[in-house]
Structure formats: C-alpha cells, structure tokens
Coordinates of C-alpha atoms and ligand atoms in Angstrom, one line a residue:
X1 CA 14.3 13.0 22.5
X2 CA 14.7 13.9 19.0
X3 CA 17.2 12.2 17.1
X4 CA 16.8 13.5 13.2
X5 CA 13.7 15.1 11.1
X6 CA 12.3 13.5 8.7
X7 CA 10.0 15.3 5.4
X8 CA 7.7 12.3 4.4
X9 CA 6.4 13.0 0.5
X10 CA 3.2 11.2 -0.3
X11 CA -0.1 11.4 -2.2
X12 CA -2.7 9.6 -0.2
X13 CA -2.0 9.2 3.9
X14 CA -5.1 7.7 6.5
X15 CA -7.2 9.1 7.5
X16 CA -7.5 12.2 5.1
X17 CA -7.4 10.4 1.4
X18 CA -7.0 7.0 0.6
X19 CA -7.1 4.8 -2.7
X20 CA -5.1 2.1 -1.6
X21 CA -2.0 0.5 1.0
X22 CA -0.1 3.1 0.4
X23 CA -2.5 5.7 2.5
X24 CA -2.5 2.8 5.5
X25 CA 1.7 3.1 5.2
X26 CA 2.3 6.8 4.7
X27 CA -0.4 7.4 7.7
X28 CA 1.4 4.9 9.7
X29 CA 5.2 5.6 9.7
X30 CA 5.3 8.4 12.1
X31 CA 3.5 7.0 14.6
X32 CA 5.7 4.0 14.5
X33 CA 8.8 6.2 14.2
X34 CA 8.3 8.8 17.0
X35 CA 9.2 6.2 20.2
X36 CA 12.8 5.5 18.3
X37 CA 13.1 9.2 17.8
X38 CA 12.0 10.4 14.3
X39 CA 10.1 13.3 14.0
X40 CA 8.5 13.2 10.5
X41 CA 5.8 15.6 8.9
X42 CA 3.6 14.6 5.9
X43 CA 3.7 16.6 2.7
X44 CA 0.2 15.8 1.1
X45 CA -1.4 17.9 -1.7
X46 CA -4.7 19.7 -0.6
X47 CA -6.9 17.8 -2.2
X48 CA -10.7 19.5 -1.6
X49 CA -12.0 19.5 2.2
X50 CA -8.5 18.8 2.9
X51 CA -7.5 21.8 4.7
X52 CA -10.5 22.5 6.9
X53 CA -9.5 19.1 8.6
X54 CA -6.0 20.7 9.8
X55 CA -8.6 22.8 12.0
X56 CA -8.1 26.4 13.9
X57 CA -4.3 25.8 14.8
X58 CA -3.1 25.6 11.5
X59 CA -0.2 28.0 10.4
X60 CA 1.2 28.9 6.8
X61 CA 4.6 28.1 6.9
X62 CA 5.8 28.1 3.0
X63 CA 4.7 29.9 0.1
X64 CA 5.4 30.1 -3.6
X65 CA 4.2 32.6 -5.9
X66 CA 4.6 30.3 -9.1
X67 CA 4.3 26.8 -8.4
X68 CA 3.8 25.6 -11.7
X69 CA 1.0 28.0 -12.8
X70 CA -0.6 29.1 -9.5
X71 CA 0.1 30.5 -6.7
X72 CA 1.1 28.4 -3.4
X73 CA 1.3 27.8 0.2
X74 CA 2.0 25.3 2.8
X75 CA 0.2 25.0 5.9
X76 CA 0.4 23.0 8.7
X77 CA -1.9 21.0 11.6
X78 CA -2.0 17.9 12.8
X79 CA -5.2 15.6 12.0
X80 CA -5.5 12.5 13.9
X81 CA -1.7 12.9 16.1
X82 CA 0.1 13.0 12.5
X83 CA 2.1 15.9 11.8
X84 CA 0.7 17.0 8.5
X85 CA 1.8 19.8 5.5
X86 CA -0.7 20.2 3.0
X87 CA 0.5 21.7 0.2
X88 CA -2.6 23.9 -0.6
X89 CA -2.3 25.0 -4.8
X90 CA -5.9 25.2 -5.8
X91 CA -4.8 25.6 -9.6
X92 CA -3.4 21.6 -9.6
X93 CA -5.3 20.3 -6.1
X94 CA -8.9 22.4 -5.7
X95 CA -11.2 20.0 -8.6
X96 CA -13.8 17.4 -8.6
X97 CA -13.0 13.7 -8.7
X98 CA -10.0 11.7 -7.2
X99 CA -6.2 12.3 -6.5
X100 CA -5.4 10.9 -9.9
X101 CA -8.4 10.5 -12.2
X102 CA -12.3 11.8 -12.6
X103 CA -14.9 10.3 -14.1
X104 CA -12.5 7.4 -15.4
X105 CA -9.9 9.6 -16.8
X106 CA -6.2 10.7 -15.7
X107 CA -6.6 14.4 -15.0
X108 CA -4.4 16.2 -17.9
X109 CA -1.8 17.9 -15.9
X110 CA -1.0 15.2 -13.3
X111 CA 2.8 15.6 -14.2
X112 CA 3.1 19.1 -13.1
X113 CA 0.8 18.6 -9.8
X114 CA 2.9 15.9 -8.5
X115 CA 6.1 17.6 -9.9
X116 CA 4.7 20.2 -7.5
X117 CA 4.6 18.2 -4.6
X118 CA 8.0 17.1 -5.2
X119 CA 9.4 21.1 -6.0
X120 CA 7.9 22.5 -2.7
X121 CA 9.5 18.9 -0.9
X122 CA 13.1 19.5 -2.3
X123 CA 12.0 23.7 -0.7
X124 CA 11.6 22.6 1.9
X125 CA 14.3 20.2 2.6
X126 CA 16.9 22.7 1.6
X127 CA 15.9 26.0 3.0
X128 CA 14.0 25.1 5.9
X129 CA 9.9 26.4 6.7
X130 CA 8.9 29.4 8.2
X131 CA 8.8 27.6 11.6
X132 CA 12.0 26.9 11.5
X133 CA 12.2 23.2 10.9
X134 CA 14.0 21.3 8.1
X135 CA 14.2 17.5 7.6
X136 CA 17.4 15.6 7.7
X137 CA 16.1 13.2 5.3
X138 CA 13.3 13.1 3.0
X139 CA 11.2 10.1 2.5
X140 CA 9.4 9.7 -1.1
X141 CA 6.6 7.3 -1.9
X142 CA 6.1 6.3 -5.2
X143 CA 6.0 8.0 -8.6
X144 CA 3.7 10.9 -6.9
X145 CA 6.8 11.9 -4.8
X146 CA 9.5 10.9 -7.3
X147 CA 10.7 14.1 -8.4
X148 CA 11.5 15.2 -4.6
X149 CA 15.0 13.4 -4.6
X150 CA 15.6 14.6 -8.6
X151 CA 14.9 18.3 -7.4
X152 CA 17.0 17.7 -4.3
X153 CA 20.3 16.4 -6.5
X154 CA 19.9 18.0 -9.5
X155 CA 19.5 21.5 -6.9
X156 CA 23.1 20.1 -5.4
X157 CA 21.3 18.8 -2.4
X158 CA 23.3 15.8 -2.7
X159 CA 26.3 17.5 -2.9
X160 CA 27.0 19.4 0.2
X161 CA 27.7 18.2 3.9
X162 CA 24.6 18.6 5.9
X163 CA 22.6 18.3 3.0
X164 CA 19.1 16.6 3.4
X165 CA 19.6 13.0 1.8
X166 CA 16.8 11.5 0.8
X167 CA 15.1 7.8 0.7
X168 CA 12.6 6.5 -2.4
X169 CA 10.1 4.1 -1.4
X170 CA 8.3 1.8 -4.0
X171 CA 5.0 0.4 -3.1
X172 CA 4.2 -0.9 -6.8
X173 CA 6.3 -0.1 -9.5
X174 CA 3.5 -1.1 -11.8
X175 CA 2.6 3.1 -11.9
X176 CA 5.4 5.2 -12.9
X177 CA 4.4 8.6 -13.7
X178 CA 5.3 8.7 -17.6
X179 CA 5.4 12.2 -19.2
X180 CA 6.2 12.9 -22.4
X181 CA 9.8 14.5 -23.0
X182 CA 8.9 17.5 -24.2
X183 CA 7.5 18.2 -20.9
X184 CA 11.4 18.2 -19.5
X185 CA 11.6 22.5 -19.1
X186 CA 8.0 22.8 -18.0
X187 CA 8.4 20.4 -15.1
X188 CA 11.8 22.1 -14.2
X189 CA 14.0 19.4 -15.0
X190 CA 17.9 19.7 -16.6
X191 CA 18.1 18.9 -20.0
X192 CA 21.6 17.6 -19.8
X193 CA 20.5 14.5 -17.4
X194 CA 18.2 13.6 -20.2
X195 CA 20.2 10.5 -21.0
X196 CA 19.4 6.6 -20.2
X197 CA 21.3 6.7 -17.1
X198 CA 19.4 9.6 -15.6
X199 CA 15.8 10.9 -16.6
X200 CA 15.1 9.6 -19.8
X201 CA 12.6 6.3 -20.1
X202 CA 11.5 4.9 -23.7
X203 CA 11.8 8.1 -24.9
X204 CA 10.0 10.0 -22.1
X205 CA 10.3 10.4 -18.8
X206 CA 8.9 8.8 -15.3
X207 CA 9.0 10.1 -12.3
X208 CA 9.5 7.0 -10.3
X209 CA 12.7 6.8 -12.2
X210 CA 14.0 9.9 -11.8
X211 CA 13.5 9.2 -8.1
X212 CA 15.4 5.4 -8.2
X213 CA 18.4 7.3 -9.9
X214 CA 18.7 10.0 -8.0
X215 CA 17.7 8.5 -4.3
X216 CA 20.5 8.2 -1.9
X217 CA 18.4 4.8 -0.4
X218 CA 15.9 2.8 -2.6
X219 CA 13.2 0.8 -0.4
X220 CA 10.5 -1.6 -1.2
X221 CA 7.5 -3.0 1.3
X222 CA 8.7 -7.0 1.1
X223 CA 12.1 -8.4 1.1
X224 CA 10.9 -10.7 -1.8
X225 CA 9.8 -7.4 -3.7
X226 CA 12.8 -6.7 -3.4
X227 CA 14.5 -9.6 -5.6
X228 CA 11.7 -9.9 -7.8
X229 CA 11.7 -6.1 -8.9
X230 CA 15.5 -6.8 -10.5
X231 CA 13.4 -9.4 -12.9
X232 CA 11.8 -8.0 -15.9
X233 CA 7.9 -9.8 -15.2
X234 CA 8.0 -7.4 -11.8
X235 CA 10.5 -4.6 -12.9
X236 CA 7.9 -3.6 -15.9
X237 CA 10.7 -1.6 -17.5
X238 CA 12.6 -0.6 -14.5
X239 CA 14.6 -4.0 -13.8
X240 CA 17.8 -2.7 -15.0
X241 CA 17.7 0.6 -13.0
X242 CA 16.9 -1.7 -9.6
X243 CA 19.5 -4.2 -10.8
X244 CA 22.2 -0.8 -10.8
X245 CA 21.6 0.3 -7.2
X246 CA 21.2 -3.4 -5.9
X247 CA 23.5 -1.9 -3.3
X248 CA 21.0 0.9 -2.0
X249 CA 18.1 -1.4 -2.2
X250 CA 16.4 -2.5 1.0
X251 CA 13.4 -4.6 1.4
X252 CA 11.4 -3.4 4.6
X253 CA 8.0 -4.8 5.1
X254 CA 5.1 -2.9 5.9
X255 CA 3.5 -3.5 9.7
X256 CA -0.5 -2.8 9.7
X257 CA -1.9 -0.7 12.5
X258 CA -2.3 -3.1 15.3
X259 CA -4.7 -0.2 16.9
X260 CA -7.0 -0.3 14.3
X261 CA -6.6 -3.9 13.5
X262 CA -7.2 -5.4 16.9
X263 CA -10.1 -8.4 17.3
X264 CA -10.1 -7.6 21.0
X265 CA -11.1 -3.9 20.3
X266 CA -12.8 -3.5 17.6
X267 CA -15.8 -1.6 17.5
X268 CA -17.2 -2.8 14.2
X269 CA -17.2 -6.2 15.2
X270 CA -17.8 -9.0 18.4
X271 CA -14.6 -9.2 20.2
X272 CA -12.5 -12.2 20.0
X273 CA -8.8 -12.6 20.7
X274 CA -6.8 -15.9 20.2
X275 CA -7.2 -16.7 23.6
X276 CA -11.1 -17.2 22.8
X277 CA -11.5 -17.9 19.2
X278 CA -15.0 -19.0 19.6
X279 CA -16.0 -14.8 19.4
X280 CA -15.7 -15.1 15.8
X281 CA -18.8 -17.7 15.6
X282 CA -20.8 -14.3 15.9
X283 CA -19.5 -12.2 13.7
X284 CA -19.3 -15.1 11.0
X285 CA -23.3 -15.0 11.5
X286 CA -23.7 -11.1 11.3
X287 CA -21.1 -11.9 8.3
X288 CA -23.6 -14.3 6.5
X289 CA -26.9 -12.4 7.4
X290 CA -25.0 -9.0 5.3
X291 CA -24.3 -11.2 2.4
X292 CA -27.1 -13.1 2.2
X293 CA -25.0 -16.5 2.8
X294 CA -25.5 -20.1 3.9
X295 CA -22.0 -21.5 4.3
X296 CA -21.8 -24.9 5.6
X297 CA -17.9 -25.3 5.2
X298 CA -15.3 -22.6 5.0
X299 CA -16.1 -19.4 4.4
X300 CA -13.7 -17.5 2.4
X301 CA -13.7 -13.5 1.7
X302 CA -11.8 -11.0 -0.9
X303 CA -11.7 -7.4 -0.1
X304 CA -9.8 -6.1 -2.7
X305 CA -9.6 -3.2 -5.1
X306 CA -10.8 -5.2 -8.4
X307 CA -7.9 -4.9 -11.3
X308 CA -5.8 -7.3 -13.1
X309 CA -3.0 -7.4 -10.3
X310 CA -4.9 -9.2 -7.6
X311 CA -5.9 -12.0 -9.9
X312 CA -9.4 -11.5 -9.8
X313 CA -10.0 -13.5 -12.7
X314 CA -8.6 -16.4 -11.6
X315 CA -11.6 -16.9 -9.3
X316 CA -14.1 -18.3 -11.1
X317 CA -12.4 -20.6 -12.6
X318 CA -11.2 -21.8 -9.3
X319 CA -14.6 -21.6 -7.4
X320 CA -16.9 -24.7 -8.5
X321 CA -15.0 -27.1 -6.7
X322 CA -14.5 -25.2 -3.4
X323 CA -18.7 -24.0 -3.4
X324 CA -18.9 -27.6 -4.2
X325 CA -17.1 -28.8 -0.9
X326 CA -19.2 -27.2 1.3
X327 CA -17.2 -23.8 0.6
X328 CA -18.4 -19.8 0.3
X329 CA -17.0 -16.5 -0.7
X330 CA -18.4 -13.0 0.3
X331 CA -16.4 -10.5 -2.0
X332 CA -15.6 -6.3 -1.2
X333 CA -14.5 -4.2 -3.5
X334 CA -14.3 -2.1 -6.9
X335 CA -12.7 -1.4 -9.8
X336 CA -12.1 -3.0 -13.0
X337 CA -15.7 -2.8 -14.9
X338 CA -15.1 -6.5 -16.4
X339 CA -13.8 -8.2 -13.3
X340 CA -17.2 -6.5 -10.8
X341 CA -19.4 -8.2 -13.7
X342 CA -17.6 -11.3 -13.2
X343 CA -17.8 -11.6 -9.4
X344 CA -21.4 -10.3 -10.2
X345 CA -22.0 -13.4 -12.1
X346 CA -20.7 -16.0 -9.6
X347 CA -23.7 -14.6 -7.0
X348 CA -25.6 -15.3 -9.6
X349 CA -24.6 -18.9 -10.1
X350 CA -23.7 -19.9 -6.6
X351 CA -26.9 -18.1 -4.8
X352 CA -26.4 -18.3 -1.0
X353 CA -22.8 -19.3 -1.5
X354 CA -21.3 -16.3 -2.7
X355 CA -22.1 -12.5 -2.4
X356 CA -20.5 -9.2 -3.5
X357 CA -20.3 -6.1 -2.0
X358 CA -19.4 -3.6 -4.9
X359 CA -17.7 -0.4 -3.6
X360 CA -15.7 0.9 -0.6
X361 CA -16.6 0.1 3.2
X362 CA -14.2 0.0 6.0
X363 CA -16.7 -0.9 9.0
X364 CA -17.7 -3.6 6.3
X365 CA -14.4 -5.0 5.6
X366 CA -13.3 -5.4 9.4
X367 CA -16.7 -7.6 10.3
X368 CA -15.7 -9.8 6.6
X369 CA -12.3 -10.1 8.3
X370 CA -13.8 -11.2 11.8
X371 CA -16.5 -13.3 10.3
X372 CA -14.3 -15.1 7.7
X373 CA -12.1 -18.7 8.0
X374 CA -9.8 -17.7 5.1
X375 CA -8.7 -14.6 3.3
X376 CA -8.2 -14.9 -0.7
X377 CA -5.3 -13.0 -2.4
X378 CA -4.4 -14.5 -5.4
X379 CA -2.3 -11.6 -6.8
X380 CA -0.1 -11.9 -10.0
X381 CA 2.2 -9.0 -7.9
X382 CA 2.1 -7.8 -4.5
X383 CA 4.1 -5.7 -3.1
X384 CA 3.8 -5.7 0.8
X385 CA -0.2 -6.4 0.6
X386 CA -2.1 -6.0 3.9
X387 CA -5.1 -7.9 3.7
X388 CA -3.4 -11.2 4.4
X389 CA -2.2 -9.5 7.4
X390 CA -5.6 -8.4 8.5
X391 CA -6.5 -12.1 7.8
X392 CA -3.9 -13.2 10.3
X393 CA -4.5 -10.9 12.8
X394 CA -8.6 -11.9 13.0
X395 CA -8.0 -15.4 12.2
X396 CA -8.8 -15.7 8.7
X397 CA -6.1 -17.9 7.4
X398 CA -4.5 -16.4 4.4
X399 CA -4.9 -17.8 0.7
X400 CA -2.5 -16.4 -1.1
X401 CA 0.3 -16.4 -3.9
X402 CA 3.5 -17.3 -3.9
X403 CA 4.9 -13.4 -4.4
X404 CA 6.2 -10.2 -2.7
X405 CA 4.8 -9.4 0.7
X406 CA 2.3 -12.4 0.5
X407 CA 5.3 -15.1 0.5
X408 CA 6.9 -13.0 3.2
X409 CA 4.4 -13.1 5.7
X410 CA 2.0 -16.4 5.6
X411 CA 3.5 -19.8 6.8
X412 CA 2.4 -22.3 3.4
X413 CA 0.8 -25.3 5.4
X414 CA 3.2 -28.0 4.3
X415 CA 3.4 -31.0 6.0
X416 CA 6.9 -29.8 7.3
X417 CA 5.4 -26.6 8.6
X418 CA 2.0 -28.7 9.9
X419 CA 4.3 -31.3 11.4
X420 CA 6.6 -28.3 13.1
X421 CA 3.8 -26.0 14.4
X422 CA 4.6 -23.1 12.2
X423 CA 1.6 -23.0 9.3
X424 CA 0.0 -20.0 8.9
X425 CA -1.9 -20.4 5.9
X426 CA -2.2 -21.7 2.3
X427 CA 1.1 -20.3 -0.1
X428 CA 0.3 -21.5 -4.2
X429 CA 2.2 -21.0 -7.0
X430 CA 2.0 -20.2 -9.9
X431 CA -0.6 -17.7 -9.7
X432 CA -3.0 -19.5 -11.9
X433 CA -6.7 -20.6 -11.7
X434 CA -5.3 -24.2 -11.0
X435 CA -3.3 -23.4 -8.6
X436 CA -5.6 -21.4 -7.0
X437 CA -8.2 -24.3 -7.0
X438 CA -5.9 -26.9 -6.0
X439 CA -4.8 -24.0 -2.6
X440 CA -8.6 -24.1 -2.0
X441 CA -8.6 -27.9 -1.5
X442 CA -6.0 -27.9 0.2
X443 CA -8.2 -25.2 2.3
X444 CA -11.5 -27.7 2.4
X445 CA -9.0 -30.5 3.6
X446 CA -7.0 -28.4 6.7
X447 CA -10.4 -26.8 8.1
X448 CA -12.0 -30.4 8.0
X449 CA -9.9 -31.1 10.7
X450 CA -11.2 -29.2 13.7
X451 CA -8.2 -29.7 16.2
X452 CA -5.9 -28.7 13.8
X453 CA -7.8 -26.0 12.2
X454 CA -7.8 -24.2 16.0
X455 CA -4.1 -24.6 16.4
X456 CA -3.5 -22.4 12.9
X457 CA -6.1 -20.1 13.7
X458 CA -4.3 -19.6 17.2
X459 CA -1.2 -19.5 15.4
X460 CA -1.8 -17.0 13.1
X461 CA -3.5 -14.4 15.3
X462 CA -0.4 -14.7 17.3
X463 CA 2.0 -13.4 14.6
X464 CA 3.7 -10.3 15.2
X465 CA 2.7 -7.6 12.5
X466 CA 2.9 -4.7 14.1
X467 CA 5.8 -1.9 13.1
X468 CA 8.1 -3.0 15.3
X469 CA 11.0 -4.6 13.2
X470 CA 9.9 -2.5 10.3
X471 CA 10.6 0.8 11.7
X472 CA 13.3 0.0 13.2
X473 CA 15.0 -0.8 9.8
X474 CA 13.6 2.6 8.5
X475 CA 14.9 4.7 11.7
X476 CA 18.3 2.7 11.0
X477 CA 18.2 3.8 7.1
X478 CA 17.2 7.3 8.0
X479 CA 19.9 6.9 11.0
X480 CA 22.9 5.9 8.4
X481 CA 22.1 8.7 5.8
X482 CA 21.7 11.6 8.1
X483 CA 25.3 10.3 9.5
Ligands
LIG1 P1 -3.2 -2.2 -2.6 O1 -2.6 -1.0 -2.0 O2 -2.4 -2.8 -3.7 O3 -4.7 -2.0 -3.0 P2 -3.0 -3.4 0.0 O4 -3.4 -4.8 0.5 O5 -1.7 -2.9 0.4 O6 -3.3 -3.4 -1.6 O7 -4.0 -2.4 0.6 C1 -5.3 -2.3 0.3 C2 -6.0 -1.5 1.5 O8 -7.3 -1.1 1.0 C3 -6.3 -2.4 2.7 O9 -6.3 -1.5 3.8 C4 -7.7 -2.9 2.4 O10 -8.4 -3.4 3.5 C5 -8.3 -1.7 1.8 N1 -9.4 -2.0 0.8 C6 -9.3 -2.4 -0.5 N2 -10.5 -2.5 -1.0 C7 -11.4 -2.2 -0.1 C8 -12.9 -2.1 -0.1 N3 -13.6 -2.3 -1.1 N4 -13.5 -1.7 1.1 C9 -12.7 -1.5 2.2 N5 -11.4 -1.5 2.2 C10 -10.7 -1.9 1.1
LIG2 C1 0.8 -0.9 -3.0 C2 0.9 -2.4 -3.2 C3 0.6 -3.2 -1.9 C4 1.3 -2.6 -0.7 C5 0.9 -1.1 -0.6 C6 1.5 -0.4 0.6 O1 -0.4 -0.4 -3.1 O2 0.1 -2.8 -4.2 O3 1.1 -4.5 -2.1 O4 0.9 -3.3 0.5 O5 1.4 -0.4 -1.7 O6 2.9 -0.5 0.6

C-alpha cells in the first residue's frame, strides 16, 4: 500500500555513479522505504552510459526545450529494483571526466547543471510527469540538489495546500556549491531574496544554502552531525543558518546495505558470521598474500578516499609504535596527490608491514574488510561515515574519532564499557597523530587478550546497522510534512 510519493534529488546513486557515501545512501533509501510505504524515484543527471542502463522499457516522461542552454528530457527505468529518472541534457551531462571535475578541474558550468537538476525537480514536483505521478515530498542531497527546495518556494510551492514540501539532506557541508552573484538571473533565481537571510553567502551564492533556507525539513546522517554543524569548526560558514532552523533539524543516521555487506554471503570473500568468527582466518591470508604482508599482531586497514577530512596525515605519525608492536596496515584508496605519496612512503619504510592499494576497488575493499582486525578512520569530520560500519559488520573493530557518525555508532572500549559488555571499538579524541597513536595502543593491548578480543569481535558483528530505525525516522519526516 502506498502511503505518499516521494521525488529523491541526487547526484551520484549505487550502482550507476558513485564518488563517495552519498551514492551508497541515495541508492539505498528506497529500498528501505518501500515496506513502510514510500514510493520514491531517483532524479539523477545522465551522466554518459547512463541511459542505456535504464534498458528497453524506458519511457520519456518530461521534457524542456530550454533547460539552461539545451534542450531536455526525463526518462525513466528502473536499474537494479530502484525507480530511477535520469535527467538526460547532453549540453550540461553528455562530456568526458567525472560528475564534478575532469582532469583535476571543476567543469566551468557546474552551477547551471546542477541548477538544472534542481529546476526539472521543483517541474516535476509541482506539475506532475507525463505518467501521471507527482511526489508529495521531495528529498534533496547536498549542494547538487540544493536549489530543488529554492525553485519549489520561491515558485510558491510552499505556499499552497497540497503543495509538495520538501526535505534537504546534508551529507558534508564541507561542499557548498558557491557561484558567483552575478550568476543570480542566469540560474533563475529572484533577485529580491538576495539578502543574508535568503540566498546571498559572502557575497555570492551557495546552493546548499539556498536549500537550508528554504527546506521545509533539514536532515543530517549522525545525530552528533547534527550538534556539531551549529559550531563554526563543522558549520564552515553555515553554523548560523543551522543554528536558525535548529527546530527543523533532524539528525538521522545512515544504515549500510546489509545485502551487500553480509560476511555470511559474500561472494568476494570466505564466509564467516559471528557465530563462527574463525572464517576470517582465511581471508586475513588471502588479505596478506594481495598486499604483500607479514603481520604478526593486528592487522589494521584504511579504505578511504585520500583528502584532508579523513586525517590521513595523521598516520604516519602514529604508525612506528603500532608496526613496532607487532602491528600492520594495508591501505585502499585515492585522492589527495600529497597524502598517496605519503602512504606510498610508509610501504616503503615498513616493508611487509604496510601496503597500499592506490585507486578504486570494491571486490578489493570487502576481502580488506573480512581479512582485517581493525578498521582506521581518523577523520577531522565525518558525517555519518560507513566504513566503521562495514568494520563492525565483518569484525574489524573500528578505530576511529571522536566525531559525527563515527562517535554515534562504535562503543569506545573503556573499562566501563569492557567491564559492562558493550565495547565495540576504539573512540580517540582529539583527532590528532597522538591521539591516534595512543588509540592504536590501546588496540595492541585489547587484541593481546584473545578471550576478550572474541567477545568484541562477536559483539560488534552483532550490531544492528541495517535501515531499520533510520527509515523509519525518514518515512515519519516525510509522513509529518505531507500531513
Ligand atoms: P565519504 O562519502 O566521505 O567518502 P563514507 O564512509 O560515507 O565516506 O563512504 C565512502 C564509501 O566509499 C564507502 O562505501 C567506502 O567503502 C567506499 N570507498 C572509499 N574509497 C574506496 C576505495 N578506494 N575503494 C573501494 N571503495 C572505497
Ligand atoms: C558524505 C560524508 C560521509 C557520509 C556520506 C553519506 O560523503 O562525508 O560521512 O557517510 O556522505 O551520508
């Protein structure tokens, strides 16, 4: 039974284009959502090969003559059981290199083709597609979709009974789609909200903004986001705008996809469940053969994109005294020139006890996962984060930061929590290199003690971090704005 509609508004969704969590959260919501009723659809730009995954069935169901310089359509499929739109404009979408750069550079126009995305949302929302369906709500992630909710009010969306409301989602406010002011008319928006409490920012604009003011519902993926974002080291500018709409503000945290993420069923690795821990002892081999590895003690992975956020550089700082007690790292992932020489450098020092893997590689990351006795995230900010949940899941106790989504989810190993049975993994703070040392001796001292070690491993994969609680809270949001 259907109980409301709702017009999800994203730029990256599993399994069709992916840079980061958001893709894993945008691809998972209406899965989780359709047993408590919520049809949703995903508007996603057509990004190149896009479309021919939407396969024979697909249907053209909008169209624009001029969306911002082109011509445009709507068409939709489903790929993978998720209801998808792809908004196919080949004058902002149809071009080599990522959804948001190539070759290292912002593509020029990346106001007006996510300004795009949010015009044919805030369409779509108030006159309905050609198939005759319309949201009640629409559901905006991040600066990409930001402009969905401005269109909506600014078009009197907000104003009429029956009107679609609409929800903006933060997943790192760290990006906020600045454009210059004098790019207000071109991107369609009125001049007469250019003021501090509407679009304007530092003499500009951002989209992400424009979506926090104009939002009927703010979320963010971690209660603790949540508070933090009203503080100006996590608000980056945008504290004050949170800190107004405290009252809309709900922290929901992300679930992971317990399908994909499942030690039992797993076709990438050996399967091991908590019942029968001992099936990691393979894939921790497999694990050390890839990397090249001879780990006597713990051995501790990082899959990570590589950038100033996730406190790379704090690891080799932190490292000698961990390799030193018996410890080892295997490291995944890509970005930041600077910080993939660093981690380049550590397999250099520590041969056999550290190796990196630079680039992308999913089958890769789920055996570092099932192979691994700890997960590192040292992150300055997190969000939600999903790789400590992975960690927990396959029974790679979680070393992470004291922030966001990572102090929301792992169990710090205090003696209280030891002593009550509820330790999870390893919580520091601040996020510094010391603290990150001192949280990997406190590692080397907890998996020294086999019994006890079992009992958190146990623990941990026995955490529930599916969607369950998590969409419920969204289908309750969506639920008390359709009314
Ligand atoms: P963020 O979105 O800030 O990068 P998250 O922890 O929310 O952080 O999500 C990151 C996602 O990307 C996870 O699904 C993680 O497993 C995946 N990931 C990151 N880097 C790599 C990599 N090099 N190879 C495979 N998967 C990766
Ligand atoms: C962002 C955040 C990450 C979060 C993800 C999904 O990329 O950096 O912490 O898990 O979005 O919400």
């Amino acid at each position: 039974m259907s109980v409301g509609r709702v017009l999800s508004v994203a730029s990256e969704c599993v399994p069709l284009i992916k840079t980061g969590g958001l893709a894993d959260v945008v691809g998972a919501l209406p899965g989780a959502l359709a047993p408590l009723g919520w049809e949703m659809r995903v508007l996603l730009p057509a990004y190149p090969g896009l479309l021919a995954r939407l396969g024979e069935g697909a249907a053209e169901v909008w169209s624009d003559g001029d969306l911002f310089g082109g011509p445009a359509r709507v068409m939709a499929g489903e790929v993978a059981g998720i209801a998808v739109l792809m908004l196919d404009a080949p004058h902002l979408y149809d071009r080599p290199g990522g959804p948001y750069s190539a070759g290292g550079l912002d593509h020029p126009d990346n106001a007006e083709r996510f300004a795009a995305l949010g015009w044919a949302a805030a369409r779509i929302a108030l006159e309905g597609l050609a198939d005759g369906w319309r949201p009640d709500v629409v559901h905006a992630h991040d600066w990409q979709a930001g402009l969905a909710p401005a269109y909506l009010r600014y078009a009197g969306g907000g104003g009429w009974a029956g009107a679609p409301r609409s929800v903006m989602t933060i997943h790192n406010i760290a990006f906020q789609g600045w454009a210059e002011a004098a790019k207000l008319g071109a991107l369609r928006l009125p001049y007469e909200q250019f003021h501090s409490d509407g679009l304007e920012y530092y003499g500009g604009l951002s989209t992400l903004k424009a979506g926090l003011v104009t939002a009927d519902a703010i979320t963010t993926v971690s209660p603790t986001y949540a508070e933090e974002l009203m503080r100006p080291a996590f608000g980056m500018g945008l504290q004050g705008v949170i800190a107004a709409r405290a009252g809309q503000m709900h922290g929901i945290l992300n679930g992971i996809d317990d399908q994909v993420w499942d030690p039992a069923n797993d076709p990438a690795i050996a399967p091991f469940s908590a019942g029968d821990p001992a099936g990691k002892i393979p894939n921790r081999l497999r694990l050390m053969e890839e990397f090249a590895l001879h780990v006597p003690g713990p051995l501790a992975i990082v899959v990570s994109r590589l950038t100033d956020q996730k406190g790379i550089d704090l690891i080799p700082d932190a490292l000698e005294d961990f390799i030193g007690a018996g410890g080892g790292l295997a490291v995944l992932g890509s970005g930041d020139p600077a910080l993939e020489g660093a981690m380049r450098a550590l397999e250099t020092r520590y041969p056999g006890r550290v190796g990196v893997r630079i680039g992308y590689d999913e089958g890769l990351s789920h055996l570092m996962f099932a192979g691994a006795d700890a997960v590192l995230v040292p992150s300055r900010f997190e969000p939600c984060g999903l790789t400590q949940m992975y960690g927990l899941r396959y029974g790679a106790l979680p070393v992470v930061a004291a922030t966001g989504g990572l102090a929301d989810t792992v169990v710090n190993a205090s003696p209280a929590a030891l002593w009550q049975g509820a330790a999870t993994g390893v919580v520091f703070h601040p996020a510094d290199a010391l603290g990150l040392q001192q949280a990997l001796r406190r590692l080397t001292v907890l998996h020294a003690d086999p019994e006890g070690w079992k009992a958190m491993v146990r623990r941990a994969m026995e955490q529930p971090l599916g969607w369950g609680a998590s969409s419920a809270a969204y289908a309750a949001l969506y639920a008390q704005l359709k009314g």
